């Protein structure tokens, strides 16, 4: 029998303490997910708290949304049910850091920005640089499979998460992976948890692979009159022995501070001699491709990406890397054609574009003329368009993740029902609203 | 379990007469992988040539509840590609085509039976390579590499196989054909590619693999640093990593191994040395020149006796030949050996090497070491002579003690060889019951009837349901644990 709401708040407070249970209107409003208001917010301080909270939620058939920094709570379909928010900001300790191992184990609520200085003191870093900023929590970055320009050299969460502790939907605390840089013991459970949006378990602790900070770094920006004109340079870099750590394409409002309508930004990180030598090679290739080359100022990559912050709709478009420049151009034309403004920053070397669109369209127009059109464009090559941010009325019209092949989707659904049969964790928010 | 004649006829109808091996002599060829300790011949071997054939075989076996064992080249070291319960083995050796090479997107799609090195050979003239390089790469298959998530010397810099697999086509244990991931580097939904890689054929049979290709680096530099002791060499390894240098490979070989190699193939390693480090740097020329200078300084600080830099490709190839054929050369040292593949955090390398010496003394057995020092992945070869009573038992105990020592330092049970039959029971050293239960349930999602490679990868566990019971008697070879 479900307990009364009064008994429930008592039970929640019994686990986390009264001051870590929030039920006031202002707090609840600030933690709404796609307009759905939770009835309570809890802020656990230990893994055991999380375990007890989820056990309670499962017993009471409640739906819970885990939350890190809250930056990307808009990712996903609107929740089918939402009772409470599990705010993990209180789990923010560095559990273990041995610089000589180039690994660290942290609690998942820790923001990237809080971890970075500890690592920097040892000339090391955790190379995930999501565009929406370093205030994001490690757990949130892992659960949303977030990455940024540095993925070209260092990979994505799947390459950097070595071990993970998570709490299953029934409260069972579980560990997968290892604390060392190389392990094939049993199934690679960390891979399953990356990008799973907390739908299979709540991430509470992560062992991360670290990298040494390159001694020197320099960025070059090569401007072009159109995005399509950047294709030659991108192909030439990919077909060379140059080893950039970032290889980005910028167009539209994202290229506002460059000399053209589009640009390619390339950075090298290495010993100073190798940065200089590779930069010289790059400049030569770039001029051969008709680009206008400048070296960027030091904060080029840490600047806030304003074009993203102001956007009405943000899409993550994935396509074969060789199509990145052409696709940027097509998106710009599409935007111009329907009277909206586009800014694109993309990991060109990986074929992943962050597309920010600003304008006034009806929900139906966003759905068919923008998102639907782009999905149709990238589908033949196996691409995808994920709607990372959109007004609620747009999100209600479509699946923000886009289609998944039926056989693969069937497997994913079996996984979800195996590990969360009651739909405790983020029901409705993941692919096909599972 | 003898297979019914009707079942064999159905198999033959799927894979053709030349795709079915059912004679006793023929089946015996498939009774073990390179870990010859574990033996179990399948009742039939299929050699399909297409995804459709694999799917039909899987569905037939599902219907008849006959266990399935996938096999690539059979070069595994864990008792993986063998059939402890008999049943049908699916060998992918005839599915060995390169289906697509897409250099602008730096990837290729291949069939699982393709030999690892053939892929690099197919693209190297155009300046590309496939990074995972297990020592078996001349004979092991890419499907086998992906199934076991194989490593290799160069995974220190480039990562293990999973970091290079973009997509898979798999026939699951439920008989479905699923396509996971692909050329596009992001897909919505769970990363099932990452889950299936390394699953050792317990979730399904791979029928296509899409892999990353990398552009060859501008320059490569290979050097051999000679030390009087393993401890000095281990300190040098820690020093190099701590200096922010990630070499392409950083391999440590100790005195018994050096002696075996020199008596065998002769790679030019100094015979009297206590240990050598094989250091390879690759990347932009200016980068590796600087890093090579620094690595040499670090080695000299750690009492290196000599540092030799390969002057050309021939010298480099010779230095590597010694390393890649080291395990084979051990036959000169000892009639029998056990191989351990555990991992320690790299900062614990000097400590674990002292422990290896202590265990060797305690058990009165030679332990030879050749391993991926840069990522802390040990490969001690515990030498014994099974003609001497008691030696095998001592070797098994020494092996177990060493494994426990690695785990006590925060390590992992296996770094790159995998679990198979060999290490299934050791998983409890690394994982609690809840963790193993999660894995068992994950397996059940892909393989609801427990027909895929039963007895491998996980210890038998309540969540798996009853251990697989085929019709008739099981025939686990004596001494095999499942």
CSV table of C-alpha atoms in Angstrom, one decimal, chain A residues 152-153 218-224 229-250 263-268 278-289 291 293 301 321-322 325 346-350, chain B residues 103-106 126-128 213-218 284:
chain,number,residue,atom,x,y,z
A,152,UNK,CA,39.3,14.3,-31.1
A,153,UNK,CA,42.5,13.3,-29.2
A,218,UNK,CA,48.5,26.7,-29.5
A,219,UNK,CA,45.4,27.1,-31.5
A,220,UNK,CA,45.1,28.3,-35.1
A,221,UNK,CA,41.9,29.6,-36.7
A,222,UNK,CA,41.5,29.3,-40.4
A,223,UNK,CA,38.6,31.3,-41.9
A,224,UNK,CA,36.6,30.6,-45.0
A,229,UNK,CA,35.0,25.6,-48.5
A,230,UNK,CA,36.5,24.2,-45.2
A,231,UNK,CA,36.0,20.6,-46.5
A,232,UNK,CA,39.3,20.4,-48.3
A,233,UNK,CA,41.3,21.5,-45.2
A,234,UNK,CA,39.5,19.1,-42.9
A,235,UNK,CA,40.1,16.2,-45.3
A,236,UNK,CA,43.8,17.2,-45.7
A,237,UNK,CA,44.3,17.3,-41.9
A,238,UNK,CA,42.6,13.9,-41.4
A,239,UNK,CA,44.7,12.4,-44.2
A,240,UNK,CA,48.0,13.7,-42.7
A,241,UNK,CA,50.2,12.6,-39.8
A,242,UNK,CA,49.4,15.8,-37.9
A,243,UNK,CA,48.1,15.0,-34.4
A,244,UNK,CA,45.8,17.8,-33.3
A,245,UNK,CA,44.1,17.6,-30.0
A,246,UNK,CA,41.1,19.6,-31.3
A,247,UNK,CA,39.7,19.8,-34.8
A,248,UNK,CA,36.6,22.0,-34.9
A,249,UNK,CA,34.4,23.6,-37.5
A,250,UNK,CA,32.6,26.8,-36.7
A,263,UNK,CA,36.3,28.6,-39.8
A,264,UNK,CA,38.3,25.6,-38.8
A,265,UNK,CA,40.0,25.8,-35.4
A,266,UNK,CA,42.9,23.4,-34.8
A,267,UNK,CA,45.0,23.1,-31.7
A,268,UNK,CA,48.1,21.2,-31.0
A,278,UNK,CA,52.9,21.1,-36.6
A,279,UNK,CA,51.6,24.6,-36.6
A,280,UNK,CA,53.9,25.5,-39.5
A,281,UNK,CA,52.7,22.4,-41.4
A,282,UNK,CA,49.1,23.4,-40.7
A,283,UNK,CA,49.6,27.0,-41.9
A,284,UNK,CA,51.0,25.7,-45.2
A,285,UNK,CA,48.1,23.3,-45.8
A,286,UNK,CA,45.6,25.9,-44.8
A,287,UNK,CA,46.9,28.5,-47.2
A,288,UNK,CA,47.0,25.9,-50.0
A,289,UNK,CA,43.3,25.4,-49.3
A,291,UNK,CA,42.0,29.8,-45.9
A,293,UNK,CA,45.1,31.8,-40.9
A,301,UNK,CA,38.5,27.3,-25.9
A,321,UNK,CA,33.2,12.9,-40.3
A,322,UNK,CA,33.9,13.4,-44.0
A,325,UNK,CA,31.7,20.7,-43.6
A,346,UNK,CA,31.4,20.8,-34.4
A,347,UNK,CA,33.9,18.2,-33.7
A,348,UNK,CA,34.6,17.9,-37.4
A,349,UNK,CA,37.1,15.1,-37.0
A,350,UNK,CA,34.4,13.0,-35.3
B,103,UNK,CA,39.7,6.3,-45.4
B,104,UNK,CA,38.1,9.7,-45.4
B,105,UNK,CA,36.1,8.5,-42.4
B,106,UNK,CA,39.1,6.6,-41.0
B,126,UNK,CA,48.0,4.6,-48.0
B,127,UNK,CA,49.4,5.6,-44.6
B,128,UNK,CA,46.9,4.0,-42.2
B,213,UNK,CA,41.8,3.1,-38.7
B,214,UNK,CA,44.5,5.6,-37.6
B,215,UNK,CA,46.9,7.6,-39.7
B,216,UNK,CA,50.4,6.4,-39.3
B,217,UNK,CA,52.5,8.8,-37.2
B,218,UNK,CA,55.2,11.0,-38.7
B,284,UNK,CA,55.3,14.1,-34.6
